[in-house]
GROMACS .gro file of C-alpha atoms in nm:
model
  407
    1MET     CA    1  -1.829   1.095   1.681
    2LYS     CA    2  -1.466   1.041   1.760
    3GLN     CA    3  -1.236   0.886   1.555
    4VAL     CA    4  -0.783   0.769   1.460
    5LYS     CA    5  -0.666   0.640   1.225
    6PHE     CA    6  -0.303   0.510   1.243
    7LEU     CA    7  -0.053   0.268   1.088
    8HIS     CA    8   0.048  -0.009   1.243
    9THR     CA    9   0.391  -0.209   1.109
   10ALA     CA   10   0.677  -0.411   1.267
   11ASP     CA   11   1.024  -0.536   1.175
   12LEU     CA   12   1.132  -0.332   0.914
   13HIS     CA   13   1.426  -0.517   0.938
   14LEU     CA   14   1.642  -0.203   0.716
   15ASP     CA   15   1.991  -0.312   0.605
   16SER     CA   16   1.906  -0.751   0.605
   17PRO     CA   17   2.239  -0.850   0.470
   18MET     CA   18   1.967  -1.157   0.241
   19VAL     CA   19   2.196  -1.371   0.392
   20GLY     CA   20   2.299  -1.722   0.161
   21LEU     CA   21   2.130  -1.542  -0.147
   22ARG     CA   22   2.423  -1.432  -0.307
   23HIS     CA   23   2.411  -1.640  -0.593
   24LEU     CA   24   2.099  -1.510  -0.745
   25PRO     CA   25   2.213  -1.289  -1.036
   26LYS     CA   26   2.288  -0.979  -0.978
   27ALA     CA   27   1.994  -0.735  -1.008
   28ILE     CA   28   1.774  -1.011  -0.868
   29PHE     CA   29   1.976  -1.003  -0.599
   30ASN     CA   30   2.038  -0.636  -0.588
   31ARG     CA   31   1.661  -0.559  -0.571
   32LEU     CA   32   1.619  -0.817  -0.283
   33GLN     CA   33   1.919  -0.665  -0.089
   34GLU     CA   34   1.727  -0.323  -0.166
   35SER     CA   35   1.381  -0.428  -0.062
   36THR     CA   36   1.315  -0.389   0.309
   37PHE     CA   37   1.395   0.027   0.227
   38THR     CA   38   1.205  -0.033  -0.065
   39ALA     CA   39   0.874  -0.175   0.181
   40LEU     CA   40   0.974   0.133   0.425
   41LYS     CA   41   0.888   0.334   0.110
   42ASN     CA   42   0.564   0.202   0.053
   43LEU     CA   43   0.459   0.214   0.379
   44THR     CA   44   0.515   0.599   0.416
   45ASP     CA   45   0.373   0.593   0.077
   46ALA     CA   46   0.044   0.407   0.253
   47ALA     CA   47   0.031   0.648   0.528
   48ILE     CA   48   0.039   0.928   0.344
   49LYS     CA   49  -0.295   0.840   0.105
   50HIS     CA   50  -0.474   0.693   0.387
   51GLU     CA   51  -0.426   1.007   0.566
   52VAL     CA   52  -0.322   0.838   0.888
   53ASP     CA   53  -0.339   1.053   1.212
   54PHE     CA   54  -0.023   0.857   1.324
   55VAL     CA   55   0.216   0.528   1.286
   56VAL     CA   56   0.334   0.289   1.510
   57ILE     CA   57   0.610   0.081   1.449
   58ALA     CA   58   0.666  -0.209   1.677
   59GLY     CA   59   1.028  -0.303   1.743
   60ASP     CA   60   1.351  -0.408   1.521
   61LEU     CA   61   1.322  -0.072   1.322
   62TYR     CA   62   1.636  -0.238   1.183
   63ASP     CA   63   1.790  -0.584   1.150
   64ALA     CA   64   2.146  -0.622   1.374
   65GLU     CA   65   2.234  -0.364   1.650
   66ASP     CA   66   2.520  -0.230   1.416
   67ARG     CA   67   2.275  -0.074   1.242
   68SER     CA   68   2.451   0.114   0.936
   69ILE     CA   69   2.441   0.502   0.831
   70ARG     CA   70   2.244   0.449   0.528
   71ALA     CA   71   2.013   0.289   0.710
   72GLN     CA   72   1.910   0.536   0.933
   73ALA     CA   73   1.972   0.794   0.693
   74PHE     CA   74   1.687   0.634   0.531
   75LEU     CA   75   1.421   0.629   0.772
   76ARG     CA   76   1.485   0.970   0.873
   77ASN     CA   77   1.433   1.075   0.512
   78GLU     CA   78   1.108   0.821   0.554
   79MET     CA   79   1.016   0.992   0.875
   80GLY     CA   80   1.098   1.356   0.761
   81ARG     CA   81   0.829   1.241   0.475
   82LEU     CA   82   0.559   1.200   0.729
   83ALA     CA   83   0.655   1.458   0.891
   84ASP     CA   84   0.565   1.703   0.640
   85LYS     CA   85   0.239   1.585   0.641
   86GLY     CA   86   0.181   1.667   0.985
   87ILE     CA   87   0.183   1.250   1.068
   88LYS     CA   88   0.326   1.162   1.390
   89VAL     CA   89   0.502   0.819   1.443
   90TYR     CA   90   0.566   0.620   1.780
   91GLY     CA   91   0.850   0.335   1.738
   92ILE     CA   92   1.001   0.113   2.013
   93HIS     CA   93   1.317  -0.098   1.958
   94GLY     CA   94   1.327  -0.469   1.961
   95ASN     CA   95   1.534  -0.733   2.019
   96HIS     CA   96   1.743  -0.661   1.700
   97ASP     CA   97   1.810  -0.247   1.770
   98TYR     CA   98   1.804  -0.271   2.079
   99LEU     CA   99   1.877   0.050   2.274
  100GLY     CA  100   2.190  -0.053   2.459
  101ALA     CA  101   2.410  -0.132   2.125
  102LYS     CA  102   2.715   0.068   2.057
  103THR     CA  103   2.663   0.224   1.782
  104VAL     CA  104   2.647   0.567   1.572
  105THR     CA  105   2.349   0.726   1.598
  106ILE     CA  106   2.139   0.948   1.373
  107ASP     CA  107   1.811   1.154   1.550
  108PHE     CA  108   1.497   1.141   1.478
  109PRO     CA  109   1.276   1.481   1.308
  110ASP     CA  110   1.086   1.595   1.625
  111ASN     CA  111   0.729   1.366   1.482
  112VAL     CA  112   0.920   1.092   1.630
  113HIS     CA  113   0.911   0.931   1.960
  114ILE     CA  114   1.106   0.612   2.034
  115PHE     CA  115   0.955   0.519   2.344
  116SER     CA  116   1.254   0.440   2.624
  117ASP     CA  117   1.360   0.134   2.807
  118GLN     CA  118   1.049   0.171   3.010
  119VAL     CA  119   0.738   0.075   3.009
  120GLU     CA  120   0.664   0.465   2.913
  121LYS     CA  121   0.310   0.637   2.827
  122ALA     CA  122   0.295   0.894   2.511
  123ASN     CA  123  -0.015   1.121   2.431
  124PHE     CA  124  -0.169   1.183   2.076
  125ARG     CA  125  -0.378   1.458   2.018
  126LYS     CA  126  -0.605   1.535   1.716
  127HIS     CA  127  -0.683   1.859   1.578
  128ASP     CA  128  -1.068   1.819   1.700
  129GLY     CA  129  -0.923   1.709   2.060
  130THR     CA  130  -0.962   1.312   2.034
  131LEU     CA  131  -0.694   1.168   2.305
  132VAL     CA  132  -0.486   0.899   2.241
  133HIS     CA  133  -0.237   0.720   2.533
  134LEU     CA  134   0.023   0.508   2.367
  135TYR     CA  135   0.196   0.269   2.615
  136GLY     CA  136   0.543   0.062   2.503
  137PHE     CA  137   0.915   0.010   2.598
  138SER     CA  138   1.205  -0.045   2.400
  139TYR     CA  139   1.439  -0.317   2.466
  140PRO     CA  140   1.747  -0.214   2.666
  141GLU     CA  141   1.940  -0.562   2.568
  142ARG     CA  142   1.886  -0.810   2.337
  143HIS     CA  143   1.745  -1.083   2.567
  144VAL     CA  144   1.433  -0.943   2.752
  145MET     CA  145   1.318  -1.265   2.816
  146GLU     CA  146   1.124  -1.111   3.224
  147ARG     CA  147   0.760  -1.060   3.194
  148TRP     CA  148   0.733  -0.732   3.076
  149ILE     CA  149   0.358  -0.706   3.019
  150GLU     CA  150   0.328  -0.736   3.396
  151LYS     CA  151   0.474  -0.367   3.410
  152TYR     CA  152   0.190  -0.198   3.162
  153LYS     CA  153  -0.086   0.020   3.307
  154LYS     CA  154  -0.402   0.186   3.212
  155ILE     CA  155  -0.379   0.581   3.248
  156GLU     CA  156  -0.685   0.677   3.231
  157GLY     CA  157  -0.822   0.972   3.060
  158ALA     CA  158  -0.781   0.912   2.736
  159ASP     CA  159  -1.063   0.819   2.403
  160PHE     CA  160  -0.823   0.535   2.321
  161HIS     CA  161  -0.545   0.278   2.459
  162VAL     CA  162  -0.293   0.165   2.232
  163GLY     CA  163  -0.016  -0.069   2.339
  164LEU     CA  164   0.290  -0.151   2.176
  165LEU     CA  165   0.465  -0.456   2.246
  166HIS     CA  166   0.785  -0.669   2.058
  167GLY     CA  167   0.740  -1.005   2.194
  168HIS     CA  168   0.696  -1.365   2.207
  169PHE     CA  169   0.300  -1.477   2.250
  170GLU     CA  170   0.367  -1.775   2.433
  171GLY     CA  171   0.284  -2.167   2.337
  172VAL     CA  172   0.284  -2.108   1.951
  173SER     CA  173   0.530  -1.925   1.841
  174ASP     CA  174   0.881  -2.072   1.712
  175HIS     CA  175   1.068  -1.776   1.727
  176GLY     CA  176   1.327  -1.644   2.022
  177LYS     CA  177   1.102  -1.644   2.366
  178TYR     CA  178   1.100  -1.283   2.442
  179ALA     CA  179   0.892  -0.994   2.671
  180PRO     CA  180   0.621  -1.346   2.674
  181PHE     CA  181   0.296  -1.262   2.751
  182ARG     CA  182  -0.029  -1.503   2.743
  183LEU     CA  183  -0.317  -1.347   2.579
  184SER     CA  184  -0.548  -1.243   2.869
  185GLU     CA  185  -0.315  -1.067   2.989
  186LEU     CA  186  -0.290  -0.839   2.700
  187ILE     CA  187  -0.694  -0.851   2.722
  188ASP     CA  188  -0.712  -0.756   3.147
  189LYS     CA  189  -0.517  -0.416   3.018
  190ASP     CA  190  -0.855  -0.260   2.873
  191TYR     CA  191  -0.671  -0.125   2.583
  192ASP     CA  192  -0.845  -0.094   2.261
  193TYR     CA  193  -0.591  -0.209   2.005
  194TRP     CA  194  -0.207  -0.377   2.126
  195ALA     CA  195   0.029  -0.333   1.814
  196LEU     CA  196   0.232  -0.646   1.837
  197GLY     CA  197   0.559  -0.733   1.658
  198HIS     CA  198   0.912  -0.984   1.681
  199ILE     CA  199   0.671  -1.259   1.484
  200HIS     CA  200   0.675  -1.226   1.118
  201LYS     CA  201   0.349  -1.390   0.983
  202ARG     CA  202   0.049  -1.164   1.000
  203GLU     CA  203  -0.205  -1.328   1.221
  204PHE     CA  204  -0.476  -1.208   1.488
  205LEU     CA  205  -0.465  -1.369   1.808
  206SER     CA  206  -0.777  -1.138   1.879
  207GLN     CA  207  -1.041  -0.885   1.770
  208GLN     CA  208  -1.207  -0.786   2.074
  209PRO     CA  209  -1.038  -0.581   2.117
  210TYR     CA  210  -0.763  -0.644   1.884
  211VAL     CA  211  -0.433  -0.786   1.927
  212ALA     CA  212  -0.223  -0.795   1.602
  213TYR     CA  213   0.100  -0.901   1.424
  214PRO     CA  214   0.098  -0.721   1.112
  215GLY     CA  215   0.428  -0.926   1.037
  216ASN     CA  216   0.696  -0.766   0.886
  217PRO     CA  217   0.699  -0.567   0.561
  218GLN     CA  218   0.910  -0.733   0.323
  219GLY     CA  219   0.998  -1.112   0.294
  220ARG     CA  220   1.399  -1.237   0.353
  221ASN     CA  221   1.359  -1.562   0.351
  222ARG     CA  222   1.183  -1.907   0.238
  223LYS     CA  223   1.006  -1.935   0.535
  224GLU     CA  224   0.848  -1.627   0.512
  225LEU     CA  225   0.611  -1.648   0.210
  226GLY     CA  226   0.333  -1.412   0.061
  227GLU     CA  227   0.180  -1.118   0.102
  228LYS     CA  228   0.389  -0.885   0.338
  229GLY     CA  229   0.265  -0.548   0.444
  230ALA     CA  230   0.096  -0.413   0.743
  231TYR     CA  231  -0.253  -0.299   0.899
  232ILE     CA  232  -0.473   0.025   0.888
  233VAL     CA  233  -0.579   0.055   1.195
  234LYS     CA  234  -0.958   0.275   1.267
  235LEU     CA  235  -1.069   0.354   1.647
  236THR     CA  236  -1.382   0.462   1.647
  237GLU     CA  237  -1.644   0.502   1.975
  238ALA     CA  238  -1.859   0.185   1.791
  239GLY     CA  239  -1.571  -0.034   1.719
  240SER     CA  240  -1.249  -0.100   1.510
  241GLU     CA  241  -1.165  -0.142   1.202
  242VAL     CA  242  -0.860  -0.369   1.089
  243SER     CA  243  -0.759  -0.382   0.674
  244PHE     CA  244  -0.465  -0.529   0.541
  245ILE     CA  245  -0.202  -0.308   0.293
  246GLU     CA  246   0.024  -0.529   0.075
  247THR     CA  247   0.408  -0.366   0.081
  248ALA     CA  248   0.641  -0.600  -0.056
  249ASP     CA  249   0.882  -0.531  -0.349
  250VAL     CA  250   0.973  -0.904  -0.372
  251ILE     CA  251   0.769  -1.198  -0.241
  252TRP     CA  252   0.831  -1.553  -0.169
  253ASP     CA  253   0.612  -1.816  -0.304
  254GLU     CA  254   0.618  -2.201  -0.319
  255THR     CA  255   0.358  -2.467  -0.512
  256VAL     CA  256   0.318  -2.754  -0.643
  257ILE     CA  257   0.318  -2.964  -0.966
  258ASP     CA  258   0.140  -3.264  -1.009
  259ALA     CA  259   0.298  -3.418  -1.310
  260LYS     CA  260   0.062  -3.730  -1.315
  261ASP     CA  261  -0.042  -3.656  -1.654
  262SER     CA  262   0.282  -3.503  -1.823
  263LEU     CA  263   0.444  -3.811  -2.054
  264SER     CA  264   0.669  -3.595  -2.166
  265PHE     CA  265   0.959  -3.321  -2.087
  266ASN     CA  266   0.754  -3.054  -2.274
  267ALA     CA  267   0.453  -3.118  -2.103
  268THR     CA  268   0.613  -3.134  -1.738
  269TYR     CA  269   0.826  -2.789  -1.912
  270GLU     CA  270   0.427  -2.631  -1.971
  271LYS     CA  271   0.333  -2.696  -1.701
  272CYS     CA  272   0.591  -2.511  -1.483
  273LEU     CA  273   0.587  -2.221  -1.742
  274ALA     CA  274   0.170  -2.192  -1.676
  275VAL     CA  275   0.261  -2.198  -1.315
  276ILE     CA  276   0.516  -1.906  -1.289
  277ASP     CA  277   0.296  -1.681  -1.556
  278GLY     CA  278   0.014  -1.772  -1.334
  279LYS     CA  279   0.245  -1.679  -0.969
  280ARG     CA  280   0.386  -1.320  -1.203
  281ARG     CA  281   0.294  -1.015  -1.008
  282GLU     CA  282   0.286  -0.695  -1.197
  283GLY     CA  283   0.561  -0.413  -1.129
  284LYS     CA  284   0.678  -0.699  -0.800
  285GLY     CA  285   0.960  -0.983  -0.799
  286VAL     CA  286   0.847  -1.297  -0.693
  287LEU     CA  287   1.117  -1.578  -0.624
  288LEU     CA  288   0.944  -1.902  -0.617
  289ASP     CA  289   0.994  -2.260  -0.498
  290ILE     CA  290   0.861  -2.533  -0.725
  291ARG     CA  291   0.765  -2.924  -0.605
  292ILE     CA  292   0.701  -3.175  -0.895
  293ASP     CA  293   0.529  -3.454  -0.779
  294ASN     CA  294   0.430  -3.792  -0.949
  295LEU     CA  295   0.686  -3.782  -1.199
  296ASP     CA  296   0.692  -4.186  -1.303
  297SER     CA  297   0.945  -4.317  -1.202
  298GLY     CA  298   0.962  -4.481  -1.574
  299GLN     CA  299   1.015  -4.171  -1.757
  300THR     CA  300   1.406  -4.164  -1.710
  301ASP     CA  301   1.431  -3.879  -1.957
  302VAL     CA  302   1.260  -3.607  -1.805
  303ILE     CA  303   1.357  -3.754  -1.426
  304GLU     CA  304   1.722  -3.704  -1.550
  305LYS     CA  305   1.657  -3.331  -1.683
  306VAL     CA  306   1.505  -3.241  -1.427
  307ALA     CA  307   1.791  -3.391  -1.170
  308SER     CA  308   2.068  -3.278  -1.348
  309GLY     CA  309   1.940  -2.906  -1.339
  310GLU     CA  310   1.854  -2.820  -1.681
  311LEU     CA  311   1.428  -2.745  -1.625
  312LEU     CA  312   1.565  -2.471  -1.422
  313GLU     CA  313   1.851  -2.329  -1.569
  314LEU     CA  314   1.602  -2.398  -1.872
  315LEU     CA  315   1.295  -2.165  -1.657
  316GLN     CA  316   1.549  -1.915  -1.514
  317GLU     CA  317   1.700  -1.803  -1.803
  318ALA     CA  318   1.397  -1.640  -1.940
  319GLU     CA  319   1.383  -1.417  -1.628
  320LYS     CA  320   1.737  -1.293  -1.577
  321ASP     CA  321   1.566  -0.899  -1.753
  322GLU     CA  322   1.283  -0.951  -1.646
  323GLU     CA  323   1.088  -0.655  -1.416
  324SER     CA  324   0.803  -0.803  -1.260
  325PHE     CA  325   0.976  -1.117  -1.260
  326VAL     CA  326   0.930  -1.487  -1.154
  327TRP     CA  327   1.291  -1.684  -1.030
  328VAL     CA  328   1.230  -1.991  -0.998
  329HIS     CA  329   1.429  -2.015  -0.617
  330ARG     CA  330   1.421  -2.446  -0.569
  331LEU     CA  331   1.319  -2.711  -0.810
  332LYS     CA  332   1.241  -3.036  -0.637
  333PHE     CA  333   1.045  -3.308  -0.758
  334THR     CA  334   0.998  -3.692  -0.642
  335GLU     CA  335   0.886  -3.981  -0.806
  336ASN     CA  336   0.578  -4.192  -0.830
  337ILE     CA  337   0.697  -4.486  -0.652
  338ALA     CA  338   0.463  -4.734  -0.541
  339VAL     CA  339   0.517  -4.834  -0.187
  340ASP     CA  340   0.311  -5.134  -0.052
  341ARG     CA  341   0.418  -5.173   0.327
  342ALA     CA  342   0.263  -5.479   0.362
  343GLU     CA  343   0.379  -5.634   0.084
  344LEU     CA  344   0.775  -5.553   0.163
  345ILE     CA  345   0.749  -5.676   0.473
  346LYS     CA  346   0.639  -6.029   0.328
  347GLN     CA  347   0.966  -6.044   0.181
  348SER     CA  348   1.209  -5.948   0.376
  349ASP     CA  349   1.197  -5.863   0.775
  350PHE     CA  350   1.429  -5.580   0.666
  351TYR     CA  351   1.151  -5.401   0.512
  352GLU     CA  352   0.956  -5.450   0.909
  353GLU     CA  353   1.294  -5.353   1.113
  354LEU     CA  354   1.306  -5.030   0.901
  355PHE     CA  355   0.929  -4.913   0.881
  356ASN     CA  356   0.908  -4.979   1.244
  357SER     CA  357   1.276  -4.744   1.286
  358ILE     CA  358   1.153  -4.452   1.124
  359GLU     CA  359   0.766  -4.430   1.321
  360GLN     CA  360   0.984  -4.437   1.631
  361TYR     CA  361   1.225  -4.196   1.478
  362ASP     CA  362   1.271  -3.866   1.746
  363ASP     CA  363   1.610  -3.796   1.679
  364ILE     CA  364   1.603  -3.511   1.433
  365LYS     CA  365   1.730  -3.258   1.605
  366ASP     CA  366   2.026  -3.508   1.751
  367SER     CA  367   2.102  -3.549   1.451
  368LEU     CA  368   2.129  -3.207   1.297
  369SER     CA  369   2.321  -3.149   1.579
  370PRO     CA  370   2.636  -3.088   1.405
  371LEU     CA  371   2.497  -2.817   1.162
  372PHE     CA  372   2.399  -2.646   1.412
  373GLN     CA  373   2.672  -2.692   1.646
  374HIS     CA  374   2.933  -2.610   1.253
  375SER     CA  375   2.999  -2.189   1.401
  376GLN     CA  376   2.914  -2.054   0.998
  377ALA     CA  377   2.646  -2.300   0.923
  378ARG     CA  378   2.444  -2.195   1.287
  379ARG     CA  379   2.493  -1.858   1.150
  380HIS     CA  380   2.236  -1.920   0.868
  381LEU     CA  381   1.950  -2.181   1.077
  382GLY     CA  382   1.687  -2.054   1.233
  383LEU     CA  383   1.511  -2.333   1.464
  384LEU     CA  384   1.297  -2.581   1.290
  385SER     CA  385   0.903  -2.581   1.371
  386GLU     CA  386   0.761  -2.905   1.391
  387SER     CA  387   0.603  -2.905   1.052
  388GLU     CA  388   0.991  -2.883   0.931
  389LYS     CA  389   1.082  -3.177   1.132
  390GLU     CA  390   0.754  -3.376   0.997
  391GLN     CA  391   0.821  -3.319   0.638
  392LEU     CA  392   1.264  -3.389   0.685
  393ALA     CA  393   1.140  -3.691   0.816
  394GLU     CA  394   0.912  -3.804   0.526
  395ASP     CA  395   1.123  -3.669   0.251
  396ALA     CA  396   1.425  -3.918   0.473
  397GLU     CA  397   1.168  -4.204   0.369
  398ARG     CA  398   1.104  -4.141   0.039
  399ILE     CA  399   1.437  -4.091  -0.036
  400LEU     CA  400   1.556  -4.370   0.115
  401LEU     CA  401   1.290  -4.616  -0.007
  402GLN     CA  402   1.380  -4.493  -0.347
  403LEU     CA  403   1.708  -4.570  -0.378
  404LEU     CA  404   1.641  -4.961  -0.259
  405LEU     CA  405   1.362  -4.972  -0.453
  406LYS     CA  406   1.591  -4.897  -0.756
  407ASN     CA  407   1.881  -5.128  -0.670
   0.00000   0.00000   0.00000
């Protein structure tokens, strides 16, 4: 039975600057800054370990159009390791590292095929004669808004057909809407597998055939949570198998601690320590956001130590020199202030107007516009999802009520 096995990755973002994280301890920041390179090495190791026939990289090999010589040299060396094992590589450039960028380039080894700025077909032939047609294109410029999916065609004569596309799945993504497509358009091409890139969250859009975003191999900020990696794909005449492999060196994570029964600072501290130990991963680093909920408003000594940053400093102190660190990146808390809206409305018409205004408020985008328009601030900001907007509104309501009721 004819079959082929390959590794699907995307969005390497080599040399990502890790913007806004220089406040981290030097050793942890350096580890994070090197993490995209470590993830690439892990990808290469996995491809060799699993004895894949080839590797596909679905766009954004580099983080920026002005790709560093170091990033190019590192990628070339890893491609050379694959060449030594007889493993081919097929890649496309995306919106971050588009072909039209003016930059000094280092050539890849002969085992690497980078698709041109037009949709084209590449061939992979296995030693037993199994033939795979791969289809894809590299972004000629950063802003590719056209429906390039319409240019993909199936060329008969191969045992398997694999499409590479760095693009936006219409209707669900908050990412830039480049090279948009609908799922039905992909399925209609009658390929055996679609290797997607651009969205940094792991997701199957379909399993018959597989249409997959592997996510990025290394998370770069607190929006890119959890395990990161790539897919090992096996195509056979009987069907397809896809399995996930983890490649990230540093993992972003978040958790919530219920402090309802914590009657002292020590009890709250011990709960945090238990969570940290539970998040620790052998050989990996973790950047953890903790939110402590339901701190009783009467526990002024505990709230003071949390609000002042003393608890955060205490939790961080023990992790500075750990190889398998769990660094608490953010520590937030909420006070358990009982709010009876009906009772407050009875007390004052002000509360009725306040609650009505909160329920009808939909101007978060306008309220934040000065921040997004600021030349330096907007470099560090991404688009807000609907869930993030809702969370901002809830946080604002909670803080406002806490201040009002305290007074």
